[in-house]
Amino acid sequence: MTTVYERRAAPPVAPAPRRSPAGAVLGLLWAGAAAAVALWWADTGSVVGAAGWLTGIGRIAGLLCGYSCAVLVGLMARVPLLERRVGSDRVARWHAMAGRYTVCLLVVHVVFILLGYAAQDRASIVHEAVTVVLDYPDMLKATFGAAVLFAVGITSARAARRRVSYEFWYYVHLLTYVAVFLAFFHQLSLGNEFNGHAGATDAWYALYLGVAALVLWYRILAPVRLNLRHRLRVESVHREAPGVYSVVVRGRHVDELGAQAGQFFRWRFFGEGMGWTSTPYSLSAPPRRDLLRITVKALGDHSAAVPLLRPGARVWAEGPYGSLTAERRTAQRSLLIAAGVGITPLRALFETLPGEVTLLYRARSAQDLALGAELEAIAQWRGAKVLYALNGPQGQRPSLGATALRQAVPDLAGHDVYICGPHAFAQELYGALRAAGVPDRRIHHESFEL
């Protein structure tokens, strides 16, 4: 790839570390939840009898569920402050947690509201459910929305997620927008907290319209603007290792995207049936004036079709996203640890990260080392070190425990450590690094498992 990606003369000066706003964002989200509960408190004079308590629990759960629906969609909006400063992986975990909260709150809301109404009307819960769904305003739409939300939750569960393709999961996941839209109207027409309370109603509209505006801008209008301006197309495709291919993408004024080494884009290639799915792939080389490069391992339908791409194929990209960049660096020495195709963002960082850098590359065999020649060339010109952790002749795995890491990297505790690889690998390595004395604030990891 040196014919396309020339080496830089020297690593750049390190940018000043920026503090993550994660704490402030979480505080704001929890404050919103408290405000939702306050709506019930302000509207409720007293709670009397079993029916009152059951209905009260259902109302509180409904308010929190409605609020968490807005949060759920907002976390999907790909707001740069969250995606680049907080980190895409952390936002994805928040989104997954919000999804679990939303489904649980929805169950509590439905069950307790029906129990409360049934106790109040002295009717069976089945009769009450039929009456509520068929006779109450906007409830038929809300019921369909709840069913859709349950379907999204089931397919997003870890056990189910392993059994479905990324493409299927992606499209089912988009139904969250449909579910939230269908369920919104009954909140205002049936919620006692909003009937006759113009301020509460306006605040609820502002919450949902604000989230909708974020989705419209960052998921639709901003990507359209990016792709109309930069007109990205496939330049070439190269085999790097068994099942691993690099794709070079050319465009106009690519440097204006502001992408950094360690970040990723969501890619949609119009060719070989790949245009239906947007998939995240990291940059495997620093961005150039008119070129971007990704390196992909065939793990699913989308990635398996990458070798079939032809020069000139149109590309739709969204981003850049991710916070696994030099801005996280706090020390003068850095250790990059990659496993498998996790080498892609770390290869870009290996070229550009300032200071003293060591790269540790974990793979099954020498044949599985993607971009190995580039890594050796970069190490030579910048005076860095590359270490390999390969399986033994009988398939035995090398130790990456605390003792082995300290022996391989002197003064390990004084390094920033960047990790990229499978989730289980990263978790195991995190424990070893902490045992080796590396402070938590210096361990940087971004998971790309969705």
PDB file of N, CA and C in Angstrom, residues 264-328:
ATOM      1  N   PHE A 264     -13.869   5.582  12.857  1.00  0.00           N
ATOM      2  CA  PHE A 264     -14.498   4.731  11.856  1.00  0.00           C
ATOM      3  C   PHE A 264     -15.633   5.484  11.187  1.00  0.00           C
ATOM      4  N   PHE A 265     -16.056   4.962  10.058  1.00  0.00           N
ATOM      5  CA  PHE A 265     -17.234   5.439   9.343  1.00  0.00           C
ATOM      6  C   PHE A 265     -18.217   4.284   9.240  1.00  0.00           C
ATOM      7  N   ARG A 266     -19.449   4.608   8.964  1.00  0.00           N
ATOM      8  CA  ARG A 266     -20.440   3.598   8.582  1.00  0.00           C
ATOM      9  C   ARG A 266     -20.529   3.628   7.064  1.00  0.00           C
ATOM     10  N   TRP A 267     -20.311   2.470   6.436  1.00  0.00           N
ATOM     11  CA  TRP A 267     -20.128   2.395   4.997  1.00  0.00           C
ATOM     12  C   TRP A 267     -21.279   1.647   4.335  1.00  0.00           C
ATOM     13  N   ARG A 268     -21.680   2.170   3.186  1.00  0.00           N
ATOM     14  CA  ARG A 268     -22.659   1.504   2.339  1.00  0.00           C
ATOM     15  C   ARG A 268     -22.087   1.501   0.921  1.00  0.00           C
ATOM     16  N   PHE A 269     -21.787   0.321   0.398  1.00  0.00           N
ATOM     17  CA  PHE A 269     -21.203   0.202  -0.939  1.00  0.00           C
ATOM     18  C   PHE A 269     -22.297  -0.191  -1.933  1.00  0.00           C
ATOM     19  N   PHE A 270     -22.408   0.571  -3.007  1.00  0.00           N
ATOM     20  CA  PHE A 270     -23.429   0.290  -4.017  1.00  0.00           C
ATOM     21  C   PHE A 270     -22.864  -0.659  -5.063  1.00  0.00           C
ATOM     22  N   GLY A 271     -22.896  -1.916  -4.703  1.00  0.00           N
ATOM     23  CA  GLY A 271     -22.383  -2.957  -5.589  1.00  0.00           C
ATOM     24  C   GLY A 271     -22.456  -4.293  -4.897  1.00  0.00           C
ATOM     25  N   GLU A 272     -22.672  -5.353  -5.650  1.00  0.00           N
ATOM     26  CA  GLU A 272     -22.701  -6.714  -5.137  1.00  0.00           C
ATOM     27  C   GLU A 272     -23.744  -6.891  -4.032  1.00  0.00           C
ATOM     28  N   GLY A 273     -24.878  -6.183  -4.148  1.00  0.00           N
ATOM     29  CA  GLY A 273     -25.955  -6.329  -3.175  1.00  0.00           C
ATOM     30  C   GLY A 273     -25.653  -5.761  -1.809  1.00  0.00           C
ATOM     31  N   MET A 274     -24.654  -4.856  -1.690  1.00  0.00           N
ATOM     32  CA  MET A 274     -24.241  -4.336  -0.396  1.00  0.00           C
ATOM     33  C   MET A 274     -24.901  -3.012  -0.051  1.00  0.00           C
ATOM     34  N   GLY A 275     -25.688  -2.446  -0.962  1.00  0.00           N
ATOM     35  CA  GLY A 275     -26.241  -1.117  -0.742  1.00  0.00           C
ATOM     36  C   GLY A 275     -27.368  -1.055   0.259  1.00  0.00           C
ATOM     37  N   TRP A 276     -27.848  -2.228   0.716  1.00  0.00           N
ATOM     38  CA  TRP A 276     -28.976  -2.233   1.631  1.00  0.00           C
ATOM     39  C   TRP A 276     -28.565  -2.076   3.085  1.00  0.00           C
ATOM     40  N   THR A 277     -27.294  -2.217   3.373  1.00  0.00           N
ATOM     41  CA  THR A 277     -26.844  -2.229   4.770  1.00  0.00           C
ATOM     42  C   THR A 277     -25.698  -1.255   4.980  1.00  0.00           C
ATOM     43  N   SER A 278     -25.754  -0.526   6.096  1.00  0.00           N
ATOM     44  CA  SER A 278     -24.672   0.357   6.511  1.00  0.00           C
ATOM     45  C   SER A 278     -23.904  -0.327   7.632  1.00  0.00           C
ATOM     46  N   THR A 279     -22.595  -0.520   7.436  1.00  0.00           N
ATOM     47  CA  THR A 279     -21.783  -1.294   8.378  1.00  0.00           C
ATOM     48  C   THR A 279     -20.582  -0.473   8.834  1.00  0.00           C
ATOM     49  N   PRO A 280     -20.241  -0.495  10.134  1.00  0.00           N
ATOM     50  CA  PRO A 280     -19.083   0.267  10.615  1.00  0.00           C
ATOM     51  C   PRO A 280     -17.765  -0.448  10.340  1.00  0.00           C
ATOM     52  N   TYR A 281     -16.818   0.271   9.712  1.00  0.00           N
ATOM     53  CA  TYR A 281     -15.456  -0.216   9.522  1.00  0.00           C
ATOM     54  C   TYR A 281     -14.491   0.913   9.870  1.00  0.00           C
ATOM     55  N   SER A 282     -13.426   0.569  10.579  1.00  0.00           N
ATOM     56  CA  SER A 282     -12.436   1.566  10.986  1.00  0.00           C
ATOM     57  C   SER A 282     -11.506   1.924   9.843  1.00  0.00           C
ATOM     58  N   LEU A 283     -10.981   3.137   9.902  1.00  0.00           N
ATOM     59  CA  LEU A 283      -9.905   3.523   8.993  1.00  0.00           C
ATOM     60  C   LEU A 283      -8.653   2.734   9.375  1.00  0.00           C
ATOM     61  N   SER A 284      -8.018   2.104   8.392  1.00  0.00           N
ATOM     62  CA  SER A 284      -6.815   1.327   8.675  1.00  0.00           C
ATOM     63  C   SER A 284      -5.553   2.073   8.262  1.00  0.00           C
ATOM     64  N   ALA A 285      -5.695   3.324   7.906  1.00  0.00           N
ATOM     65  CA  ALA A 285      -4.558   4.202   7.611  1.00  0.00           C
ATOM     66  C   ALA A 285      -5.021   5.628   7.870  1.00  0.00           C
ATOM     67  N   PRO A 286      -4.101   6.522   8.201  1.00  0.00           N
ATOM     68  CA  PRO A 286      -4.512   7.908   8.422  1.00  0.00           C
ATOM     69  C   PRO A 286      -5.146   8.484   7.154  1.00  0.00           C
ATOM     70  N   PRO A 287      -6.162   9.325   7.298  1.00  0.00           N
ATOM     71  CA  PRO A 287      -6.784   9.933   6.115  1.00  0.00           C
ATOM     72  C   PRO A 287      -5.782  10.774   5.338  1.00  0.00           C
ATOM     73  N   ARG A 288      -5.890  10.740   4.020  1.00  0.00           N
ATOM     74  CA  ARG A 288      -5.079  11.585   3.154  1.00  0.00           C
ATOM     75  C   ARG A 288      -5.977  12.655   2.526  1.00  0.00           C
ATOM     76  N   ARG A 289      -5.408  13.502   1.714  1.00  0.00           N
ATOM     77  CA  ARG A 289      -6.164  14.623   1.162  1.00  0.00           C
ATOM     78  C   ARG A 289      -7.382  14.171   0.390  1.00  0.00           C
ATOM     79  N   ASP A 290      -7.257  13.070  -0.364  1.00  0.00           N
ATOM     80  CA  ASP A 290      -8.382  12.605  -1.166  1.00  0.00           C
ATOM     81  C   ASP A 290      -8.618  11.102  -1.044  1.00  0.00           C
ATOM     82  N   LEU A 291      -8.007  10.469  -0.029  1.00  0.00           N
ATOM     83  CA  LEU A 291      -8.113   9.014   0.103  1.00  0.00           C
ATOM     84  C   LEU A 291      -8.447   8.598   1.539  1.00  0.00           C
ATOM     85  N   LEU A 292      -9.269   7.570   1.641  1.00  0.00           N
ATOM     86  CA  LEU A 292      -9.527   6.880   2.895  1.00  0.00           C
ATOM     87  C   LEU A 292      -9.305   5.382   2.653  1.00  0.00           C
ATOM     88  N   ARG A 293      -8.951   4.650   3.707  1.00  0.00           N
ATOM     89  CA  ARG A 293      -8.777   3.219   3.542  1.00  0.00           C
ATOM     90  C   ARG A 293      -9.351   2.483   4.742  1.00  0.00           C
ATOM     91  N   ILE A 294     -10.058   1.404   4.460  1.00  0.00           N
ATOM     92  CA  ILE A 294     -10.539   0.503   5.499  1.00  0.00           C
ATOM     93  C   ILE A 294     -10.001  -0.893   5.207  1.00  0.00           C
ATOM     94  N   THR A 295      -9.932  -1.715   6.248  1.00  0.00           N
ATOM     95  CA  THR A 295      -9.507  -3.104   6.085  1.00  0.00           C
ATOM     96  C   THR A 295     -10.541  -3.983   6.767  1.00  0.00           C
ATOM     97  N   VAL A 296     -11.056  -4.960   6.039  1.00  0.00           N
ATOM     98  CA  VAL A 296     -12.240  -5.698   6.443  1.00  0.00           C
ATOM     99  C   VAL A 296     -11.953  -7.192   6.448  1.00  0.00           C
ATOM    100  N   LYS A 297     -12.451  -7.873   7.471  1.00  0.00           N
ATOM    101  CA  LYS A 297     -12.387  -9.331   7.514  1.00  0.00           C
ATOM    102  C   LYS A 297     -13.770  -9.898   7.241  1.00  0.00           C
ATOM    103  N   ALA A 298     -13.840 -10.938   6.421  1.00  0.00           N
ATOM    104  CA  ALA A 298     -15.127 -11.535   6.045  1.00  0.00           C
ATOM    105  C   ALA A 298     -15.718 -12.272   7.235  1.00  0.00           C
ATOM    106  N   LEU A 299     -16.683 -11.607   7.919  1.00  0.00           N
ATOM    107  CA  LEU A 299     -17.342 -12.204   9.078  1.00  0.00           C
ATOM    108  C   LEU A 299     -18.852 -12.305   8.906  1.00  0.00           C
ATOM    109  N   GLY A 300     -19.404 -11.644   7.897  1.00  0.00           N
ATOM    110  CA  GLY A 300     -20.840 -11.657   7.660  1.00  0.00           C
ATOM    111  C   GLY A 300     -21.118 -11.458   6.185  1.00  0.00           C
ATOM    112  N   ASP A 301     -22.401 -11.362   5.823  1.00  0.00           N
ATOM    113  CA  ASP A 301     -22.770 -11.222   4.418  1.00  0.00           C
ATOM    114  C   ASP A 301     -22.165  -9.969   3.805  1.00  0.00           C
ATOM    115  N   HIS A 302     -22.213  -8.864   4.547  1.00  0.00           N
ATOM    116  CA  HIS A 302     -21.708  -7.596   4.011  1.00  0.00           C
ATOM    117  C   HIS A 302     -20.200  -7.640   3.819  1.00  0.00           C
ATOM    118  N   SER A 303     -19.474  -8.022   4.861  1.00  0.00           N
ATOM    119  CA  SER A 303     -18.012  -8.025   4.778  1.00  0.00           C
ATOM    120  C   SER A 303     -17.509  -9.084   3.795  1.00  0.00           C
ATOM    121  N   ALA A 304     -18.241 -10.191   3.656  1.00  0.00           N
ATOM    122  CA  ALA A 304     -17.814 -11.237   2.725  1.00  0.00           C
ATOM    123  C   ALA A 304     -17.899 -10.781   1.280  1.00  0.00           C
ATOM    124  N   ALA A 305     -18.736  -9.784   0.986  1.00  0.00           N
ATOM    125  CA  ALA A 305     -18.882  -9.292  -0.381  1.00  0.00           C
ATOM    126  C   ALA A 305     -17.866  -8.211  -0.724  1.00  0.00           C
ATOM    127  N   VAL A 306     -17.107  -7.737   0.267  1.00  0.00           N
ATOM    128  CA  VAL A 306     -16.144  -6.663   0.022  1.00  0.00           C
ATOM    129  C   VAL A 306     -15.131  -7.016  -1.075  1.00  0.00           C
ATOM    130  N   PRO A 307     -14.561  -8.243  -1.123  1.00  0.00           N
ATOM    131  CA  PRO A 307     -13.587  -8.549  -2.181  1.00  0.00           C
ATOM    132  C   PRO A 307     -14.165  -8.449  -3.590  1.00  0.00           C
ATOM    133  N   LEU A 308     -15.488  -8.471  -3.713  1.00  0.00           N
ATOM    134  CA  LEU A 308     -16.120  -8.419  -5.034  1.00  0.00           C
ATOM    135  C   LEU A 308     -16.324  -7.001  -5.545  1.00  0.00           C
ATOM    136  N   LEU A 309     -16.024  -6.005  -4.697  1.00  0.00           N
ATOM    137  CA  LEU A 309     -16.195  -4.620  -5.128  1.00  0.00           C
ATOM    138  C   LEU A 309     -15.271  -4.297  -6.297  1.00  0.00           C
ATOM    139  N   ARG A 310     -15.739  -3.448  -7.187  1.00  0.00           N
ATOM    140  CA  ARG A 310     -14.967  -3.053  -8.358  1.00  0.00           C
ATOM    141  C   ARG A 310     -14.646  -1.566  -8.305  1.00  0.00           C
ATOM    142  N   PRO A 311     -13.487  -1.158  -8.822  1.00  0.00           N
ATOM    143  CA  PRO A 311     -13.158   0.269  -8.870  1.00  0.00           C
ATOM    144  C   PRO A 311     -14.254   1.066  -9.550  1.00  0.00           C
ATOM    145  N   GLY A 312     -14.557   2.205  -8.943  1.00  0.00           N
ATOM    146  CA  GLY A 312     -15.600   3.064  -9.482  1.00  0.00           C
ATOM    147  C   GLY A 312     -16.937   2.892  -8.804  1.00  0.00           C
ATOM    148  N   ALA A 313     -17.106   1.838  -7.991  1.00  0.00           N
ATOM    149  CA  ALA A 313     -18.372   1.631  -7.295  1.00  0.00           C
ATOM    150  C   ALA A 313     -18.633   2.800  -6.345  1.00  0.00           C
ATOM    151  N   ARG A 314     -19.874   3.277  -6.338  1.00  0.00           N
ATOM    152  CA  ARG A 314     -20.218   4.405  -5.479  1.00  0.00           C
ATOM    153  C   ARG A 314     -20.248   3.969  -4.011  1.00  0.00           C
ATOM    154  N   VAL A 315     -19.886   4.917  -3.157  1.00  0.00           N
ATOM    155  CA  VAL A 315     -19.804   4.654  -1.719  1.00  0.00           C
ATOM    156  C   VAL A 315     -20.613   5.716  -0.976  1.00  0.00           C
ATOM    157  N   TRP A 316     -21.394   5.268   0.003  1.00  0.00           N
ATOM    158  CA  TRP A 316     -22.117   6.176   0.897  1.00  0.00           C
ATOM    159  C   TRP A 316     -21.521   6.000   2.290  1.00  0.00           C
ATOM    160  N   ALA A 317     -21.017   7.090   2.870  1.00  0.00           N
ATOM    161  CA  ALA A 317     -20.363   7.007   4.177  1.00  0.00           C
ATOM    162  C   ALA A 317     -21.012   7.977   5.159  1.00  0.00           C
ATOM    163  N   GLU A 318     -20.991   7.604   6.421  1.00  0.00           N
ATOM    164  CA  GLU A 318     -21.455   8.460   7.507  1.00  0.00           C
ATOM    165  C   GLU A 318     -20.384   8.480   8.586  1.00  0.00           C
ATOM    166  N   GLY A 319     -20.054   9.663   9.075  1.00  0.00           N
ATOM    167  CA  GLY A 319     -19.029   9.772  10.105  1.00  0.00           C
ATOM    168  C   GLY A 319     -18.223  11.046   9.949  1.00  0.00           C
ATOM    169  N   PRO A 320     -17.052  11.109  10.564  1.00  0.00           N
ATOM    170  CA  PRO A 320     -16.401  10.041  11.335  1.00  0.00           C
ATOM    171  C   PRO A 320     -16.965   9.912  12.752  1.00  0.00           C
ATOM    172  N   TYR A 321     -16.839   8.699  13.303  1.00  0.00           N
ATOM    173  CA  TYR A 321     -17.295   8.398  14.651  1.00  0.00           C
ATOM    174  C   TYR A 321     -16.155   7.762  15.436  1.00  0.00           C
ATOM    175  N   GLY A 322     -16.339   7.716  16.752  1.00  0.00           N
ATOM    176  CA  GLY A 322     -15.378   7.028  17.607  1.00  0.00           C
ATOM    177  C   GLY A 322     -14.448   7.975  18.335  1.00  0.00           C
ATOM    178  N   SER A 323     -13.983   7.533  19.495  1.00  0.00           N
ATOM    179  CA  SER A 323     -13.091   8.350  20.326  1.00  0.00           C
ATOM    180  C   SER A 323     -11.772   7.653  20.628  1.00  0.00           C
ATOM    181  N   LEU A 324     -11.454   6.593  19.886  1.00  0.00           N
ATOM    182  CA  LEU A 324     -10.186   5.889  20.111  1.00  0.00           C
ATOM    183  C   LEU A 324      -9.080   6.619  19.349  1.00  0.00           C
ATOM    184  N   THR A 325      -8.781   7.824  19.772  1.00  0.00           N
ATOM    185  CA  THR A 325      -7.862   8.706  19.051  1.00  0.00           C
ATOM    186  C   THR A 325      -6.744   9.179  19.966  1.00  0.00           C
ATOM    187  N   ALA A 326      -5.847   9.957  19.382  1.00  0.00           N
ATOM    188  CA  ALA A 326      -4.726  10.516  20.149  1.00  0.00           C
ATOM    189  C   ALA A 326      -5.195  11.474  21.233  1.00  0.00           C
ATOM    190  N   GLU A 327      -6.423  11.964  21.141  1.00  0.00           N
ATOM    191  CA  GLU A 327      -6.926  12.888  22.157  1.00  0.00           C
ATOM    192  C   GLU A 327      -7.095  12.233  23.513  1.00  0.00           C
ATOM    193  N   ARG A 328      -7.121  10.910  23.563  1.00  0.00           N
ATOM    194  CA  ARG A 328      -7.205  10.205  24.841  1.00  0.00           C
ATOM    195  C   ARG A 328      -5.850  10.082  25.525  1.00  0.00           C
TER     196      ARG A 328
END
